[in-house]
C-alpha cells in the first residue's frame, strides 16, 4: 500500500513540476506584489518584520547583540534583513547556537505562551549537549553538499528543533555561506506545507493520481517532512520563481525567497 501511495505521490510531483504554478496562483501572487511592492522596494523579503517581546526571552543564552536588550520594556521589531546580518556575524565567529537563537526569535515572534511554546521550548532545545556540533555539521553540509544534506543532518537529532524552525536556520545560513549544490534553502513550515498541499491536491484530482487528496495530505502533512520532500519543495519553488520572472507584474530579478514570503501570506481559490 505504501509503495503504491509513494508512486502516486511521485507522479503528482512530476505533474506539478511540469505544470508549474496555475493561473489563479500566479494572479494571486501578482496581486500580492502590487500591494507589497512599496514594502519590499529591493524585491527581496528583507523588510519582512515580526514583533517580539525581548523580556520574554530573558533566560535565553547566548543572546545576539543585534537583537533588542531583554531589559527593554514593551515590544521590538525584527526583520529578515536584521536576522540575516546577525546570522552572518555569528557564523563568522562559529557561534552556531547564537545564530539559531536569532532565527528562532524571528520565527516565533510573539506567538506561543510564556510557559510553553517559545522561550521555554527554545531553552530546552539549547540544553542539548551536542547542539552546537550538530548546527556546525549542518552548516558544513550546506556548504559542501547543499540544502538536502543539511536538512538530513538537522532532522536526525531528537532535541525538539523540528523542520518548521530548523529550516529557518538553514534559510538564513544559506545567505551567509555558499550552498554546495542544488537550490538555496528556504523556510518550510505548516503554512507553506498547506499551500503545497492545496496545489498537489488539485493536480492529483485533475490527473486521477489522487482523487480524494489523501496522498497530498500524506506528503504535505503539517510537519515531519522527509529530506526528499524538502528537496521537492525547493525544486518546485525554484522553478516557480523562474516562471514568475517572465510574468508581467512580478519583479523579474526577485529571488525564490520573495516567492516563499508571498506564498506564506497569500491565499487563492482553485477552480472546481
Short mmCIF file of C-alpha atoms in Angstrom, two decimals:
data_model
loop_
_atom_site.label_atom_id
_atom_site.label_comp_id
_atom_site.label_asym_id
_atom_site.label_seq_id
_atom_site.Cartn_x
_atom_site.Cartn_y
_atom_site.Cartn_z
CA UNK A 1 0.00 0.00 0.00
CA UNK A 2 2.75 2.46 0.92
CA UNK A 3 4.63 1.68 -2.31
CA UNK A 4 1.52 2.45 -4.34
CA UNK A 5 0.94 5.66 -2.38
CA UNK A 6 4.54 6.73 -2.91
CA UNK A 7 4.36 6.03 -6.63
CA UNK A 8 1.23 8.18 -6.87
CA UNK A 9 2.95 10.91 -4.84
CA UNK A 10 5.89 10.80 -7.25
CA UNK A 11 3.50 11.07 -10.20
CA UNK A 12 1.83 14.11 -8.67
CA UNK A 13 5.25 15.68 -8.03
CA UNK A 14 6.24 15.19 -11.66
CA UNK A 15 2.97 16.64 -12.92
CA UNK A 16 3.25 19.64 -10.59
CA UNK A 17 6.76 20.30 -11.86
CA UNK A 18 5.57 20.08 -15.47
CA UNK A 19 2.58 22.37 -14.92
CA UNK A 20 4.15 24.97 -12.67
CA UNK A 21 2.01 27.46 -10.83
CA UNK A 22 -1.62 27.51 -12.01
CA UNK A 23 -3.11 30.71 -13.38
CA UNK A 24 -5.10 31.52 -10.26
CA UNK A 25 -1.99 31.31 -8.09
CA UNK A 26 0.02 33.47 -10.47
CA UNK A 27 -2.78 36.04 -10.39
CA UNK A 28 -2.86 35.96 -6.58
CA UNK A 29 0.91 36.45 -6.38
CA UNK A 30 0.86 39.32 -8.86
CA UNK A 31 -1.89 40.93 -6.77
CA UNK A 32 0.22 40.38 -3.64
CA UNK A 33 3.18 42.11 -5.27
CA UNK A 34 1.10 45.09 -6.39
CA UNK A 35 0.04 45.55 -2.76
CA UNK A 36 3.51 44.99 -1.27
CA UNK A 37 5.98 46.44 -3.78
CA UNK A 38 6.37 49.55 -1.65
CA UNK A 39 7.14 47.44 1.40
CA UNK A 40 9.86 45.48 -0.43
CA UNK A 41 11.44 48.07 -2.77
CA UNK A 42 14.53 45.93 -3.39
CA UNK A 43 12.37 42.95 -4.44
CA UNK A 44 13.64 40.90 -1.51
CA UNK A 45 11.75 39.96 1.67
CA UNK A 46 14.41 41.61 3.82
CA UNK A 47 11.87 44.03 5.28
CA UNK A 48 9.58 41.18 6.36
CA UNK A 49 9.28 42.09 10.03
CA UNK A 50 7.73 40.48 13.09
CA UNK A 51 7.22 41.81 16.60
CA UNK A 52 8.59 40.13 19.70
CA UNK A 53 8.82 40.91 23.40
CA UNK A 54 12.52 40.87 24.41
CA UNK A 55 11.82 40.50 28.13
CA UNK A 56 10.13 37.14 27.49
CA UNK A 57 13.49 35.76 26.32
CA UNK A 58 15.42 36.81 29.43
CA UNK A 59 16.66 33.29 30.19
CA UNK A 60 17.96 32.59 26.68
CA UNK A 61 21.73 32.45 26.22
CA UNK A 62 23.58 33.27 24.03
CA UNK A 63 21.65 36.40 23.03
CA UNK A 64 22.64 38.06 19.72
CA UNK A 65 23.80 41.65 20.11
CA UNK A 66 21.74 42.69 17.10
CA UNK A 67 18.51 41.91 18.96
CA UNK A 68 16.92 44.34 21.40
CA UNK A 69 18.02 44.34 25.01
CA UNK A 70 15.95 42.00 27.14
CA UNK A 71 15.76 44.67 29.82
CA UNK A 72 13.74 46.83 27.44
CA UNK A 73 10.06 47.28 28.17
CA UNK A 74 7.47 46.56 25.54
CA UNK A 75 7.87 45.06 22.10
CA UNK A 76 10.59 45.27 19.48
CA UNK A 77 10.77 44.50 15.76
CA UNK A 78 12.98 42.02 13.98
CA UNK A 79 13.24 41.80 10.20
CA UNK A 80 14.66 39.18 7.88
CA UNK A 81 17.45 41.60 6.99
CA UNK A 82 18.39 42.02 10.65
CA UNK A 83 18.37 38.26 11.22
CA UNK A 84 20.48 37.71 8.10
CA UNK A 85 23.06 40.17 9.43
CA UNK A 86 23.04 38.60 12.90
CA UNK A 87 23.42 35.10 11.48
CA UNK A 88 26.26 36.10 9.15
CA UNK A 89 28.07 37.70 12.10
CA UNK A 90 27.52 34.66 14.33
CA UNK A 91 28.58 32.13 11.71
CA UNK A 92 31.69 34.19 11.02
CA UNK A 93 32.61 33.59 14.66
CA UNK A 94 31.45 29.95 14.51
CA UNK A 95 28.81 30.85 17.11
CA UNK A 96 26.21 28.46 15.70
CA UNK A 97 23.85 28.43 18.66
CA UNK A 98 23.74 32.22 18.68
CA UNK A 99 22.75 32.14 15.02
CA UNK A 100 19.97 29.69 15.85
CA UNK A 101 18.62 31.98 18.58
CA UNK A 102 18.29 34.87 16.12
CA UNK A 103 16.36 32.74 13.63
CA UNK A 104 14.15 31.21 16.32
CA UNK A 105 13.12 34.55 17.82
CA UNK A 106 12.20 35.83 14.36
CA UNK A 107 10.30 32.64 13.61
CA UNK A 108 8.35 32.66 16.85
CA UNK A 109 7.74 36.38 17.31
CA UNK A 110 5.02 37.00 19.87
CA UNK A 111 3.22 33.70 19.29
CA UNK A 112 3.20 30.95 21.89
CA UNK A 113 2.80 31.28 25.63
CA UNK A 114 5.27 32.38 28.33
CA UNK A 115 5.24 28.91 29.90
CA UNK A 116 5.12 26.91 26.69
CA UNK A 117 5.96 27.30 23.02
CA UNK A 118 8.57 29.98 22.51
CA UNK A 119 11.22 30.81 25.11
CA UNK A 120 10.63 27.68 27.17
CA UNK A 121 10.87 25.41 24.14
CA UNK A 122 13.99 27.19 22.92
CA UNK A 123 15.61 26.89 26.35
CA UNK A 124 15.05 23.13 26.23
CA UNK A 125 16.46 22.93 22.71
CA UNK A 126 19.57 24.87 23.74
CA UNK A 127 20.14 22.46 26.63
CA UNK A 128 21.09 19.64 24.24
CA UNK A 129 24.76 18.80 24.77
CA UNK A 130 25.57 18.32 21.10
CA UNK A 131 23.53 21.18 19.61
CA UNK A 132 26.48 23.39 18.70
CA UNK A 133 28.19 20.48 16.98
CA UNK A 134 25.04 19.47 15.08
CA UNK A 135 24.49 23.03 13.85
CA UNK A 136 28.13 23.23 12.77
CA UNK A 137 27.75 19.98 10.84
CA UNK A 138 24.60 21.29 9.17
CA UNK A 139 26.35 24.46 8.00
CA UNK A 140 29.28 22.39 6.72
CA UNK A 141 26.87 20.09 4.89
CA UNK A 142 25.09 23.10 3.38
CA UNK A 143 28.40 24.48 2.14
CA UNK A 144 29.70 21.19 0.80
CA UNK A 145 26.65 19.21 -0.32
CA UNK A 146 23.63 21.50 -0.39
CA UNK A 147 20.33 22.06 1.36
CA UNK A 148 19.02 18.48 1.32
CA UNK A 149 22.07 17.10 3.12
CA UNK A 150 21.97 19.94 5.67
CA UNK A 151 18.29 19.15 6.27
CA UNK A 152 19.18 15.49 6.87
CA UNK A 153 21.77 16.50 9.49
CA UNK A 154 19.23 18.55 11.45
CA UNK A 155 16.40 16.06 11.08
CA UNK A 156 18.22 13.28 12.94
CA UNK A 157 18.70 14.69 16.47
CA UNK A 158 15.77 14.50 18.87
CA UNK A 159 16.32 17.88 20.51
CA UNK A 160 12.89 19.37 19.85
CA UNK A 161 14.04 21.55 16.95
CA UNK A 162 11.64 20.49 14.20
CA UNK A 163 11.75 21.35 10.48
CA UNK A 164 9.49 24.40 10.82
CA UNK A 165 12.26 26.07 12.80
CA UNK A 166 15.46 24.47 11.61
CA UNK A 167 14.62 25.34 8.00
CA UNK A 168 14.60 28.95 9.17
CA UNK A 169 18.14 28.41 10.45
CA UNK A 170 19.11 26.85 7.11
CA UNK A 171 17.49 29.68 5.14
CA UNK A 172 19.48 32.38 6.91
CA UNK A 173 22.65 30.28 6.99
CA UNK A 174 22.28 29.91 3.23
CA UNK A 175 22.50 33.67 2.87
CA UNK A 176 25.79 33.71 4.77
CA UNK A 177 27.59 30.72 3.26
CA UNK A 178 27.65 29.43 -0.34
CA UNK A 179 25.44 26.42 -0.95
CA UNK A 180 27.34 23.45 -2.33
CA UNK A 181 24.80 22.27 -4.88
CA UNK A 182 21.12 22.49 -5.72
CA UNK A 183 18.64 25.21 -4.73
CA UNK A 184 19.16 27.63 -1.87
CA UNK A 185 17.47 26.58 1.39
CA UNK A 186 14.09 28.13 2.18
CA UNK A 187 11.71 28.13 5.11
CA UNK A 188 9.22 25.25 5.13
CA UNK A 189 6.60 25.38 7.84
CA UNK A 190 3.00 24.34 8.36
CA UNK A 191 1.57 27.28 6.41
CA UNK A 192 3.78 26.69 3.38
CA UNK A 193 3.19 22.93 3.50
CA UNK A 194 -0.54 23.60 3.37
CA UNK A 195 -0.06 25.83 0.31
CA UNK A 196 1.82 22.99 -1.36
CA UNK A 197 -0.86 20.52 -0.23
CA UNK A 198 -3.52 22.57 -1.97
CA UNK A 199 -1.54 22.65 -5.22
CA UNK A 200 -0.82 18.92 -5.02
CA UNK A 201 -4.43 18.05 -4.23
CA UNK A 202 -5.67 19.93 -7.29
CA UNK A 203 -3.14 18.22 -9.56
CA UNK A 204 -3.97 14.84 -8.04
CA UNK A 205 -7.68 15.40 -8.64
CA UNK A 206 -7.14 16.60 -12.22
CA UNK A 207 -4.93 13.66 -13.16
CA UNK A 208 -6.66 10.94 -11.16
CA UNK A 209 -3.48 10.09 -9.28
CA UNK A 210 -5.01 11.34 -6.04
CA UNK A 211 -8.74 11.90 -6.50
CA UNK A 212 -9.54 12.33 -2.80
CA UNK A 213 -6.47 14.36 -1.80
CA UNK A 214 -5.22 11.70 0.62
CA UNK A 215 -1.79 11.47 -0.99
CA UNK A 216 -1.36 15.24 -0.90
CA UNK A 217 -2.33 15.23 2.78
CA UNK A 218 0.22 12.48 3.43
CA UNK A 219 3.26 14.03 1.74
CA UNK A 220 2.41 17.63 2.63
CA UNK A 221 1.39 16.98 6.23
CA UNK A 222 1.70 19.64 8.93
CA UNK A 223 5.22 18.53 9.90
CA UNK A 224 7.85 15.80 9.83
CA UNK A 225 8.69 16.24 6.14
CA UNK A 226 11.34 13.91 4.73
CA UNK A 227 14.56 15.22 3.16
CA UNK A 228 13.14 14.15 -0.20
CA UNK A 229 10.01 16.23 0.42
CA UNK A 230 12.13 19.26 1.32
CA UNK A 231 14.11 18.78 -1.91
CA UNK A 232 10.86 18.59 -3.90
CA UNK A 233 9.69 21.80 -2.24
CA UNK A 234 12.91 23.68 -3.02
CA UNK A 235 12.97 22.49 -6.63
CA UNK A 236 9.34 23.43 -7.19
CA UNK A 237 9.76 26.92 -5.77
CA UNK A 238 12.94 27.47 -7.76
CA UNK A 239 11.10 26.58 -10.97
CA UNK A 240 8.07 28.64 -9.92
CA UNK A 241 10.30 31.67 -9.34
CA UNK A 242 11.65 31.31 -12.88
CA UNK A 243 8.08 31.05 -14.15
CA UNK A 244 7.07 34.22 -12.31
CA UNK A 245 10.10 36.14 -13.57
CA UNK A 246 8.53 36.04 -17.03
CA UNK A 247 5.16 37.32 -15.84
CA UNK A 248 4.28 40.98 -16.01
CA UNK A 249 3.53 42.39 -12.59
CA UNK A 250 6.18 40.32 -10.77
CA UNK A 251 9.74 41.65 -10.25
CA UNK A 252 11.87 39.82 -12.84
CA UNK A 253 15.02 39.63 -10.71
CA UNK A 254 13.33 38.51 -7.48
CA UNK A 255 14.80 35.59 -5.61
CA UNK A 256 12.99 32.45 -4.59
CA UNK A 257 12.62 33.73 -1.03
CA UNK A 258 10.33 36.55 -2.17
CA UNK A 259 8.04 33.87 -3.60
CA UNK A 260 8.23 31.93 -0.31
CA UNK A 261 7.30 35.09 1.60
CA UNK A 262 4.40 35.78 -0.76
CA UNK A 263 3.08 32.22 -0.55
CA UNK A 264 3.14 32.46 3.24
CA UNK A 265 0.75 35.41 3.21
CA UNK A 266 -1.32 34.76 0.07
CA UNK A 267 -4.47 32.72 -0.38
CA UNK A 268 -6.21 31.77 -3.60
CA UNK A 269 -9.28 29.92 -4.77
CA UNK A 270 -8.80 26.92 -7.03
CA UNK A 271 -11.38 26.15 -9.71
CA UNK A 272 -13.67 23.23 -9.16
#
